[in-house]
CSV table of C-alpha atoms and ligand atoms in Angstrom, one decimal:
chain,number,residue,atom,x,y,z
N,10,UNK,CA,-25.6,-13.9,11.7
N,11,UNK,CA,-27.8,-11.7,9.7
N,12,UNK,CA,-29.3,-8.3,11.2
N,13,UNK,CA,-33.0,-7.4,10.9
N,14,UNK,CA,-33.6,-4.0,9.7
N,15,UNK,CA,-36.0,-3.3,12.4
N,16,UNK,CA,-39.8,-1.9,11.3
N,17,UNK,CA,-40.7,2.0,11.8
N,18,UNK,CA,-43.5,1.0,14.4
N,19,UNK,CA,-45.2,-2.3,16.4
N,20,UNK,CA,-48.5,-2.3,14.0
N,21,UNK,CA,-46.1,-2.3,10.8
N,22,UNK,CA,-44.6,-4.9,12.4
N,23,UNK,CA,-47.3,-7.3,12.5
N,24,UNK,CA,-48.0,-6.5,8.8
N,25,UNK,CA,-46.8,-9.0,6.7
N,26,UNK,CA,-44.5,-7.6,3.7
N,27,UNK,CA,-45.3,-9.2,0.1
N,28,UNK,CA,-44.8,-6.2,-1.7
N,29,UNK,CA,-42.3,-3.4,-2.9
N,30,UNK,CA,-44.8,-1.0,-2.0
N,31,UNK,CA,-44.8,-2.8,1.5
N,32,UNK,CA,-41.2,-3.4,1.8
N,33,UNK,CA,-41.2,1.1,1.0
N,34,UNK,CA,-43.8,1.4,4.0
N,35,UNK,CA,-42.1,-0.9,6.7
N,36,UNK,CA,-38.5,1.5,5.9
N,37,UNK,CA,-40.1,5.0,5.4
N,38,UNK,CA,-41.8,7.2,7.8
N,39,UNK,CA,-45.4,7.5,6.8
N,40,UNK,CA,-45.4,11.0,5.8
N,41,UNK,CA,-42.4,13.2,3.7
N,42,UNK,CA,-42.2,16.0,1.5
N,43,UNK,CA,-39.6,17.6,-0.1
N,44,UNK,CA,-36.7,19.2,1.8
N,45,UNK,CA,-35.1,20.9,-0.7
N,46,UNK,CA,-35.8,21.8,-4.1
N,47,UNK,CA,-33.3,19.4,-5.4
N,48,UNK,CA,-30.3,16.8,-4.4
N,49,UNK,CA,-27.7,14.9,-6.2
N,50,UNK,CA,-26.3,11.7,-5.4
N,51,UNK,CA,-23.2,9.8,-7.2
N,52,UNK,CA,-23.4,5.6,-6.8
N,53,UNK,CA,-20.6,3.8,-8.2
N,54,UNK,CA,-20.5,1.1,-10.7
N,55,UNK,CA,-19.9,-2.2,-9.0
N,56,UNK,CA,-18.0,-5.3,-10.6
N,57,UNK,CA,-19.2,-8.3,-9.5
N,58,UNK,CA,-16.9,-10.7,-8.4
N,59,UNK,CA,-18.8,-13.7,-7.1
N,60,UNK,CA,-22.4,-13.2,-8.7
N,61,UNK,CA,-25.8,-12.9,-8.2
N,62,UNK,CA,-27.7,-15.0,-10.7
N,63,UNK,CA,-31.2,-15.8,-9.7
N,64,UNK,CA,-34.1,-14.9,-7.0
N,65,UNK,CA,-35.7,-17.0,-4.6
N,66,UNK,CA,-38.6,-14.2,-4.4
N,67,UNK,CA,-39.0,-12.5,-8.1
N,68,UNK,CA,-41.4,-9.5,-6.2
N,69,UNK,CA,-39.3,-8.4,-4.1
N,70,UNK,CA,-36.0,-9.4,-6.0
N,71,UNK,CA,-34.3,-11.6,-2.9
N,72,UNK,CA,-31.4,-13.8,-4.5
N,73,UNK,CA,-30.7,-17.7,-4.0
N,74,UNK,CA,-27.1,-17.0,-3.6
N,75,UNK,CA,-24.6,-14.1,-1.1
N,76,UNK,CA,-22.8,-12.4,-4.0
N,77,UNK,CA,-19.4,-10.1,-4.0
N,78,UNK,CA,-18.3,-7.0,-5.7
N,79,UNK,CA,-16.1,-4.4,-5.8
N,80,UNK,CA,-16.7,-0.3,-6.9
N,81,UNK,CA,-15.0,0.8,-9.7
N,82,UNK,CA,-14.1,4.8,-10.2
N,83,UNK,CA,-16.9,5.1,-12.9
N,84,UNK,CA,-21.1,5.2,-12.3
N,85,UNK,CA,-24.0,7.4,-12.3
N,86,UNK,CA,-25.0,10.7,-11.1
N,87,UNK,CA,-28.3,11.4,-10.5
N,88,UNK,CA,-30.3,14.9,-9.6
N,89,UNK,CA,-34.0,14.5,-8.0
N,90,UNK,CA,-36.8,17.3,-8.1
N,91,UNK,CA,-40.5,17.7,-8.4
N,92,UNK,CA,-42.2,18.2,-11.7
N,93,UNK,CA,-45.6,19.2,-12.5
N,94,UNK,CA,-47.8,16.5,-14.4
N,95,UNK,CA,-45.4,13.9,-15.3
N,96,UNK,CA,-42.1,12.5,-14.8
N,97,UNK,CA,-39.4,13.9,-16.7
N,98,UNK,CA,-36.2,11.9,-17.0
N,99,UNK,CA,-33.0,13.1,-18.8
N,100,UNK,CA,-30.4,10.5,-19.5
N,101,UNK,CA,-27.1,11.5,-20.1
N,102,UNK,CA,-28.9,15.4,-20.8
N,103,UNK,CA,-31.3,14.5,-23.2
N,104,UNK,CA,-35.2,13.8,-22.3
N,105,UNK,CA,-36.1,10.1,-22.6
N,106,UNK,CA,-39.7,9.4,-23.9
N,107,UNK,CA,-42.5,8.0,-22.2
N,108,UNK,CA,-42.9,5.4,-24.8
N,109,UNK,CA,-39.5,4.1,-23.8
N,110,UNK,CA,-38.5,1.3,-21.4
N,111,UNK,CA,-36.4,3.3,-19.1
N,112,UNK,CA,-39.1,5.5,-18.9
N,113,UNK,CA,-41.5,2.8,-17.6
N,114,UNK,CA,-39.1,1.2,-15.4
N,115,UNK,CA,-38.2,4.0,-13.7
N,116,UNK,CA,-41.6,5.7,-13.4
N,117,UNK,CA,-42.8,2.2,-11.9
N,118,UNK,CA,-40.0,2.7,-9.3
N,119,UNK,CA,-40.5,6.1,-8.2
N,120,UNK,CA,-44.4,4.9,-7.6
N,121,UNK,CA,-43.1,3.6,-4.6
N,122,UNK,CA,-42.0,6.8,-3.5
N,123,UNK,CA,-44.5,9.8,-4.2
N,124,UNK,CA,-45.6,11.1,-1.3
N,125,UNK,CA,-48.9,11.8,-3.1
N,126,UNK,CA,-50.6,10.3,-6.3
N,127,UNK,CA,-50.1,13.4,-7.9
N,128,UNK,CA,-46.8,13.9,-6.9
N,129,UNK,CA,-44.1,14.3,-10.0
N,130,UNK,CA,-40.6,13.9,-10.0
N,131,UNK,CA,-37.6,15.4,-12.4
N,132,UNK,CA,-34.7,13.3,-12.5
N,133,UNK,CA,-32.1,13.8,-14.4
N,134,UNK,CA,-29.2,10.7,-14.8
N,135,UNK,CA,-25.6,11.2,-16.3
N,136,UNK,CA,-23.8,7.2,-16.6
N,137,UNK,CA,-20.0,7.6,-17.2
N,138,UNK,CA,-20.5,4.0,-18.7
N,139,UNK,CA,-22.5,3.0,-21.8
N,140,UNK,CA,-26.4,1.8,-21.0
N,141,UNK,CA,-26.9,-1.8,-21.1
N,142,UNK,CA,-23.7,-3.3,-22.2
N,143,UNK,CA,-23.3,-6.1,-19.5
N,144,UNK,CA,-21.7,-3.3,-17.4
N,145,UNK,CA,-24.1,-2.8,-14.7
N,146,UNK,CA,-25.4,0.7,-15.1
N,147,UNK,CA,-29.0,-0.1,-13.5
N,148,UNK,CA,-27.2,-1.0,-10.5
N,149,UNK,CA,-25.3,2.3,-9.6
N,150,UNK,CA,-28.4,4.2,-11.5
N,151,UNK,CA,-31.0,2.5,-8.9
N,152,UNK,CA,-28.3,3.0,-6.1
N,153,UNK,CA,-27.9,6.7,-6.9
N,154,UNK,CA,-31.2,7.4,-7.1
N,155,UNK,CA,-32.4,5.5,-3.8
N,156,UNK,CA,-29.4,7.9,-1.9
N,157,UNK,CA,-30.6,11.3,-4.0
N,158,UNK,CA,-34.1,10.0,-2.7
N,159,UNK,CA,-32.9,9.5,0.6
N,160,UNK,CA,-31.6,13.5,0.5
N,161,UNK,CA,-34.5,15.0,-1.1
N,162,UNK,CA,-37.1,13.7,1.0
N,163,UNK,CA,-34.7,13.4,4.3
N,164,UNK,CA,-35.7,10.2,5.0
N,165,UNK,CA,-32.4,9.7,7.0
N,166,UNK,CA,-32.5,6.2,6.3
N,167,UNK,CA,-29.6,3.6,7.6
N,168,UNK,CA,-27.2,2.4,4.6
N,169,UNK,CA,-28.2,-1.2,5.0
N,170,UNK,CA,-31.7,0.2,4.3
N,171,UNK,CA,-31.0,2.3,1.6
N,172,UNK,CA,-29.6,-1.1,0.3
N,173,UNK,CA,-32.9,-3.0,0.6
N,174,UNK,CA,-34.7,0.3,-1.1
N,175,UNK,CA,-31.5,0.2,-4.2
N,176,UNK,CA,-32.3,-4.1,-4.3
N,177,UNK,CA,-36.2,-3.3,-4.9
N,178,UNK,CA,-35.3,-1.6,-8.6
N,179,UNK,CA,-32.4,-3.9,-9.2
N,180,UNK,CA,-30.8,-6.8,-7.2
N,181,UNK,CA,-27.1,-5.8,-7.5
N,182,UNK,CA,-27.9,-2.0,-6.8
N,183,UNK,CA,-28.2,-3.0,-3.4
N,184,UNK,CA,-24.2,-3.0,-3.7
N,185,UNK,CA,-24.1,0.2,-5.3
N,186,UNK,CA,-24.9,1.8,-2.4
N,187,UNK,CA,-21.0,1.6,-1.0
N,188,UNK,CA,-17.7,1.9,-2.6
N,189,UNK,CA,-14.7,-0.7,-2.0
N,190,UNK,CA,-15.6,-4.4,-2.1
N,191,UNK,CA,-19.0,-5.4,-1.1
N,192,UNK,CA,-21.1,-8.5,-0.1
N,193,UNK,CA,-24.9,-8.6,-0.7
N,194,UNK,CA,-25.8,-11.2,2.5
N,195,UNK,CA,-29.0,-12.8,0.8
N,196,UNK,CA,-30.6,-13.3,3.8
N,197,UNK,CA,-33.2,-15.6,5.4
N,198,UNK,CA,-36.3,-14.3,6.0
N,199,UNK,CA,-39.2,-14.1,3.6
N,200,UNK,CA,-39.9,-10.5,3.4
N,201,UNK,CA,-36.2,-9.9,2.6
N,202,UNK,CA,-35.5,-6.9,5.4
N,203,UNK,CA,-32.1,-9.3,6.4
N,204,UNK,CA,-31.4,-9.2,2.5
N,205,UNK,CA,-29.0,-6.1,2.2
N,206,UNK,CA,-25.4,-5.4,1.2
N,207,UNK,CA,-22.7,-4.8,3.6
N,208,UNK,CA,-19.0,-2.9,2.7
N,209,UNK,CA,-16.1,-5.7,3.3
N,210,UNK,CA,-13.4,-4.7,5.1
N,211,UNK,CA,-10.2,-5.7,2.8
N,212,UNK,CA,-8.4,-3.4,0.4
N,213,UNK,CA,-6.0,-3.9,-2.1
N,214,UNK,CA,-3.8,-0.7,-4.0
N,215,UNK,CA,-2.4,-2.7,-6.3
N,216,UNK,CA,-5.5,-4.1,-7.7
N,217,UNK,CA,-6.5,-3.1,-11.5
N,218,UNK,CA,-9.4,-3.3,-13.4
N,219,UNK,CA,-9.9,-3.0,-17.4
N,220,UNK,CA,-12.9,-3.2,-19.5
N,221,UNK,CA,-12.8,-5.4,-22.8
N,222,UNK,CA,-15.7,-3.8,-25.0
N,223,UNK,CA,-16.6,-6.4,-27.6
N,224,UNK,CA,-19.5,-4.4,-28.6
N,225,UNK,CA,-21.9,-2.0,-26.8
N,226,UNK,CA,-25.0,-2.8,-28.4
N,227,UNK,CA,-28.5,-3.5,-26.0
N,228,UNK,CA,-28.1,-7.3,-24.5
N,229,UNK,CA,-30.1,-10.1,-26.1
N,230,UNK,CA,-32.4,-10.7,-23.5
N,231,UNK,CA,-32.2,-8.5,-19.7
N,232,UNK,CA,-30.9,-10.0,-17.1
N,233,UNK,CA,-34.2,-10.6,-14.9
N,234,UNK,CA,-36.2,-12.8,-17.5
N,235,UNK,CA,-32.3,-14.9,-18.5
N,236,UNK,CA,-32.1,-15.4,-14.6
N,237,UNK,CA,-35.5,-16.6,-14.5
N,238,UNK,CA,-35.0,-19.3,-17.2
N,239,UNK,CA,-31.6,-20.7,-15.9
N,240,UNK,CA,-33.4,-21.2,-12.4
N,241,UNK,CA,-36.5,-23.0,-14.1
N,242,UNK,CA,-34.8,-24.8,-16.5
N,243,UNK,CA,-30.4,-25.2,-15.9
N,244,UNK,CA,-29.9,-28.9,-14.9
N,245,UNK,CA,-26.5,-27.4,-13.1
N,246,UNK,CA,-28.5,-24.4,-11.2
N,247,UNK,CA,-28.6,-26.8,-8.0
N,248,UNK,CA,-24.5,-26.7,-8.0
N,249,UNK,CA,-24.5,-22.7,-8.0
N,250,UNK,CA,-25.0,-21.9,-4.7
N,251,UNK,CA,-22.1,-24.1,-3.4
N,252,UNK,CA,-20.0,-22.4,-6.4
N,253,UNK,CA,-20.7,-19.0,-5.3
N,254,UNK,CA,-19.8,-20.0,-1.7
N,255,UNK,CA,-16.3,-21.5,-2.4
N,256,UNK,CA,-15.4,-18.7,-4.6
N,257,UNK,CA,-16.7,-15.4,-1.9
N,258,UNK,CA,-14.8,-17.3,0.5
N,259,UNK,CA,-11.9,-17.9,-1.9
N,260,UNK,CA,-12.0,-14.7,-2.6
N,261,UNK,CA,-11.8,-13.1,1.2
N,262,UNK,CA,-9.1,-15.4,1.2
N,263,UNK,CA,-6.8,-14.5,-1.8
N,264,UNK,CA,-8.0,-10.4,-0.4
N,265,UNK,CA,-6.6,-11.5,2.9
N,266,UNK,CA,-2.7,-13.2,1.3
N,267,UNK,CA,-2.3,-10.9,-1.4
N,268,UNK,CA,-2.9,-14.1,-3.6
N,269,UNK,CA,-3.6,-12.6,-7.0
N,270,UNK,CA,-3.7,-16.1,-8.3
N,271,UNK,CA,-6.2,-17.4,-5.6
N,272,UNK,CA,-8.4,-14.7,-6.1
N,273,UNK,CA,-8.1,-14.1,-10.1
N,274,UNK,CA,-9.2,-17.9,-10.5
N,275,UNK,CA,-11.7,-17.7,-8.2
N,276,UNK,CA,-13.3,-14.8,-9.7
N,277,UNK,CA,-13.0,-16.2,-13.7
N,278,UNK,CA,-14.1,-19.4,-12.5
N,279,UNK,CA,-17.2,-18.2,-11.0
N,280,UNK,CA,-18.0,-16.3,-14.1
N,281,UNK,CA,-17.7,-19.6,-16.4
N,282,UNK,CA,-19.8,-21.1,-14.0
N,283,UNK,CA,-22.5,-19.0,-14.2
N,284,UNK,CA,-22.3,-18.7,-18.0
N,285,UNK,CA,-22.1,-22.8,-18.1
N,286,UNK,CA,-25.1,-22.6,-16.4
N,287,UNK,CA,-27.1,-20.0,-18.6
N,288,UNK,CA,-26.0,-21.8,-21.6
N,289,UNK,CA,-27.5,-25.3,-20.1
N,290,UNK,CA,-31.0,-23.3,-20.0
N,291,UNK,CA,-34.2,-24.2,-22.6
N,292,UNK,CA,-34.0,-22.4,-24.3
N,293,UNK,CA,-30.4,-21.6,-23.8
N,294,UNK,CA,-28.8,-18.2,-23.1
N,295,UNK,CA,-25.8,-17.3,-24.5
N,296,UNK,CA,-24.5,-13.6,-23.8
N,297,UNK,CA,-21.3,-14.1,-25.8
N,298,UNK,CA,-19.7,-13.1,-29.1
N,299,UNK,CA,-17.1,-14.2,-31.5
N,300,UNK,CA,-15.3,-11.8,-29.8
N,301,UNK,CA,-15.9,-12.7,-26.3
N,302,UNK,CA,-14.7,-15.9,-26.8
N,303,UNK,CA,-11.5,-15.0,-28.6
N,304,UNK,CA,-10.5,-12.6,-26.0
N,305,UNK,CA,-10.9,-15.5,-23.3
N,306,UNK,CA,-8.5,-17.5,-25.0
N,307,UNK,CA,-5.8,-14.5,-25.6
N,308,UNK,CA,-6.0,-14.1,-22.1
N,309,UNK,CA,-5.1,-17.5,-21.7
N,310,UNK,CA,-2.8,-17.8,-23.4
N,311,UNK,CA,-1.2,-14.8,-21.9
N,312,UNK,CA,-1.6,-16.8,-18.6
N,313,UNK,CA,0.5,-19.8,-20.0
N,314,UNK,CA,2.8,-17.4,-21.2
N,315,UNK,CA,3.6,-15.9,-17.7
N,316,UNK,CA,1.5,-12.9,-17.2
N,317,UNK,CA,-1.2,-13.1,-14.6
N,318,UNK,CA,-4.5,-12.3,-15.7
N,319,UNK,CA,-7.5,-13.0,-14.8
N,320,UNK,CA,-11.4,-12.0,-16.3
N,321,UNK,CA,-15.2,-11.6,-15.4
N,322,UNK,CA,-18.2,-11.3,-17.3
N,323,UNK,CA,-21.8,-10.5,-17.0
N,324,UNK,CA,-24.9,-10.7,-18.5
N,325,UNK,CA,-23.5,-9.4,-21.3
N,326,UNK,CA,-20.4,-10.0,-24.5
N,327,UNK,CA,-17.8,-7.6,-22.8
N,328,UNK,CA,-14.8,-8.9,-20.5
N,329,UNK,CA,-13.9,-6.9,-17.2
N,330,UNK,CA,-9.9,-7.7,-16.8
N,331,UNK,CA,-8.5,-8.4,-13.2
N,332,UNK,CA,-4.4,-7.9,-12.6
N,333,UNK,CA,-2.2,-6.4,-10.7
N,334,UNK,CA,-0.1,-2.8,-10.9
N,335,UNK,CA,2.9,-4.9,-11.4
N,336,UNK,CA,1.5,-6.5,-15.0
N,337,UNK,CA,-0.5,-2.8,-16.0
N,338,UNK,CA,1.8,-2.2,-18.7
N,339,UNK,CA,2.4,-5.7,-20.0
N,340,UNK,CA,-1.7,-6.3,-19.7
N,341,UNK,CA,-2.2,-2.5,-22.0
N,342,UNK,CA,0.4,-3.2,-24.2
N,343,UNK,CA,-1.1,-6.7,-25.0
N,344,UNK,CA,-4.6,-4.9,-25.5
N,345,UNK,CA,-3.8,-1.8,-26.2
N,346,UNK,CA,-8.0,-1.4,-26.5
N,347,UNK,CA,-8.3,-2.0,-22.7
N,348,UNK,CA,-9.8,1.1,-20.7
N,349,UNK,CA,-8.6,1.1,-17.5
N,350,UNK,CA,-10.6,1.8,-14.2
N,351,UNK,CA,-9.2,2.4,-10.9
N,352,UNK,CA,-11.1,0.9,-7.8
N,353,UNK,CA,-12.7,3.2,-5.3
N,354,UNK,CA,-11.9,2.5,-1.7
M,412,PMV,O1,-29.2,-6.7,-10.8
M,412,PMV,P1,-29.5,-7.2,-12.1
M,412,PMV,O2,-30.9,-7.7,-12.3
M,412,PMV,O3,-29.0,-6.3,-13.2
M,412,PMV,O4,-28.5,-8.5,-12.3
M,412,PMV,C1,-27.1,-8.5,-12.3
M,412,PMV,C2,-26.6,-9.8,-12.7
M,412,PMV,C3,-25.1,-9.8,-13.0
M,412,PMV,O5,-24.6,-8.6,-13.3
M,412,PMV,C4,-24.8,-10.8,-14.1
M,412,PMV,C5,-24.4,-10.4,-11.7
M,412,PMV,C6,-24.2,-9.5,-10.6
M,412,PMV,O6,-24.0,-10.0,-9.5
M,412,PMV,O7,-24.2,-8.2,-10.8
């Protein structure tokens, strides 16, 4: 059953949502100024686990698929205040041109949200993870910002809404919004309000997380326009969704036994799936290097050889490594390289 995040008043209602800007209006009240003169907002860095890979509405980025993730103790901080004449946006501390893509992505998003043409904003963003390496830092950037938002203006929105505001800059930043593990319900209806991320009840201590870095250079081709192609074009795009439902059920499943081996296959499985299926695209997309490959097969290897470890990837070269407390030291001393993350509950 999905909920409907319900519209601000009966006219709205009867307005029918095509747009972001539209989507913004049917959430926030009509009218909001500043409340304070700044406010900070932290949004974790989600790995996902069963993914999101492709929209069934590119405008207001609704997915074909549910997806699953889980926060990792690593993301992005991000201070909002007003600015005269332009936006100003620091990354990391230092002042990123308006000639620059990040500048003109984020600009475009924070249209949505100025309570006034001429309304400027300052926004300042520090990533404890490196920019566009395949490791999600638009999704806990978009998250943090959308909750900063939420602060500065005192819009006092619901989570599940400030998940549908996150999705509207980047689809998995709708599960930035929570820590712990998380599933983005894709929804039904055509304007998308049922299409927001909900926390997920299991835990698990024992549960580790490493990141592989192969090489931290910009990605080949983003995620949105790669997506795009594998729907259009992937002769195995119609077997995804039913992949992505075996494996988040699969997934609850191995979360609700303490089945690392049931959940660590579901999860690497998934992620060869939706490679398979990007590399199947015309013309086809291939996110991997040398590297990537030859760390699959040491892991492996290290299966067969008794150690149980699993990996995910995204749209990107570098491997996120799944095992358990019990295998930590085994798993670093194997690859010593590994940097380890601990999961937020
Ligand atoms: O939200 P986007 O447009 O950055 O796409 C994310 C896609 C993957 O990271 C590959 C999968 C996912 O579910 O996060």
């Amino acid at each position: 059953m999905f909920t409907y995040i319900g519209l601000a008043s009966r006219s709205r209602a009867r307005m029918s949502i095509r747009t972001k800007k539209e989507v913004v209006c049917a959430i926030l009240p009509p009218h909001y100024s500043p409340l304070s003169e700044r406010a900070t907002a932290f949004a974790p860095v989600n790995f996902a686990l069963a993914k999101y890979w492709g929209k069934r509405n590119e405008e207001l980025f609704l997915p074909v698929t549910d997806s699953f993730s889980v926060a990792v103790d690593a993301g992005t901080t991000t201070t909002v205040s007003q600015a005269q004449e332009r936006d100003i946006i620091l990354l990391n501390g230092n002042e990123v041109g308006e000639d620059q893509p990040f500048h003109s992505r984020l600009s475009a998003f924070l249209d949505l949200f100025r309570p006034s043409p001429l309304f400027f904003f300052s926004i300042s963003t520090i990533n404890t993870i490196p920019t566009a390496a395949g490791l999600a830092s638009s999704a806990s950037g978009f998250a943090a910002l959308v909750l900063a938002l939420n602060s500065f203006f005192g819009w006092n929105c619901t989570l599940e809404q400030l998940s549908v505001l996150a999705r509207l800059g980047s689809g998995s930043a709708s599960r930035s919004i929570y820590s712990g593990f998380v599933h983005w319900k894709k929804g039904e209806r055509e304007d998308g309000m049922d299409s927001f991320a909900v926390p997920y009840k299991g835990w698990w201590e024992d549960l580790r997380f490493g990141i592989y870095m192969v090489s931290n250079e910009k990605k080949i081709i983003d995620s949105r326009t790669a997506m795009k192609r594998t729907v259009a074009t992937s002769p195995l795009y119609s077997l995804w969704p039913e992949n992505v439902k075996t494996t988040i059920d699969q997934i609850k499943e191995g979360l609700r036994l303490k089945d690392f081996s049931l959940f660590g296959s579901a999860v690497e499985q998934n992620a060869l799936t939706m490679h398979a299926t990007m590399f199947t695209s015309t013309p086809p997309i291939c996110y991997w290097h040398k590297d990537s490959l030859e760390t699959m097969k040491r892991i492996w290897k290290t299966r067969e050889e008794g150690v149980n470890l699993y990996f995910t990837m995204d749209a990107g070269p570098n491997l996120k490594f799944l095992f358990l407390k019990s295998s930590e030291k085994e798993v670093i001393r194997l690859f010593p390289e590994l940097s380890c993350l601990s999961l937020i509950p």
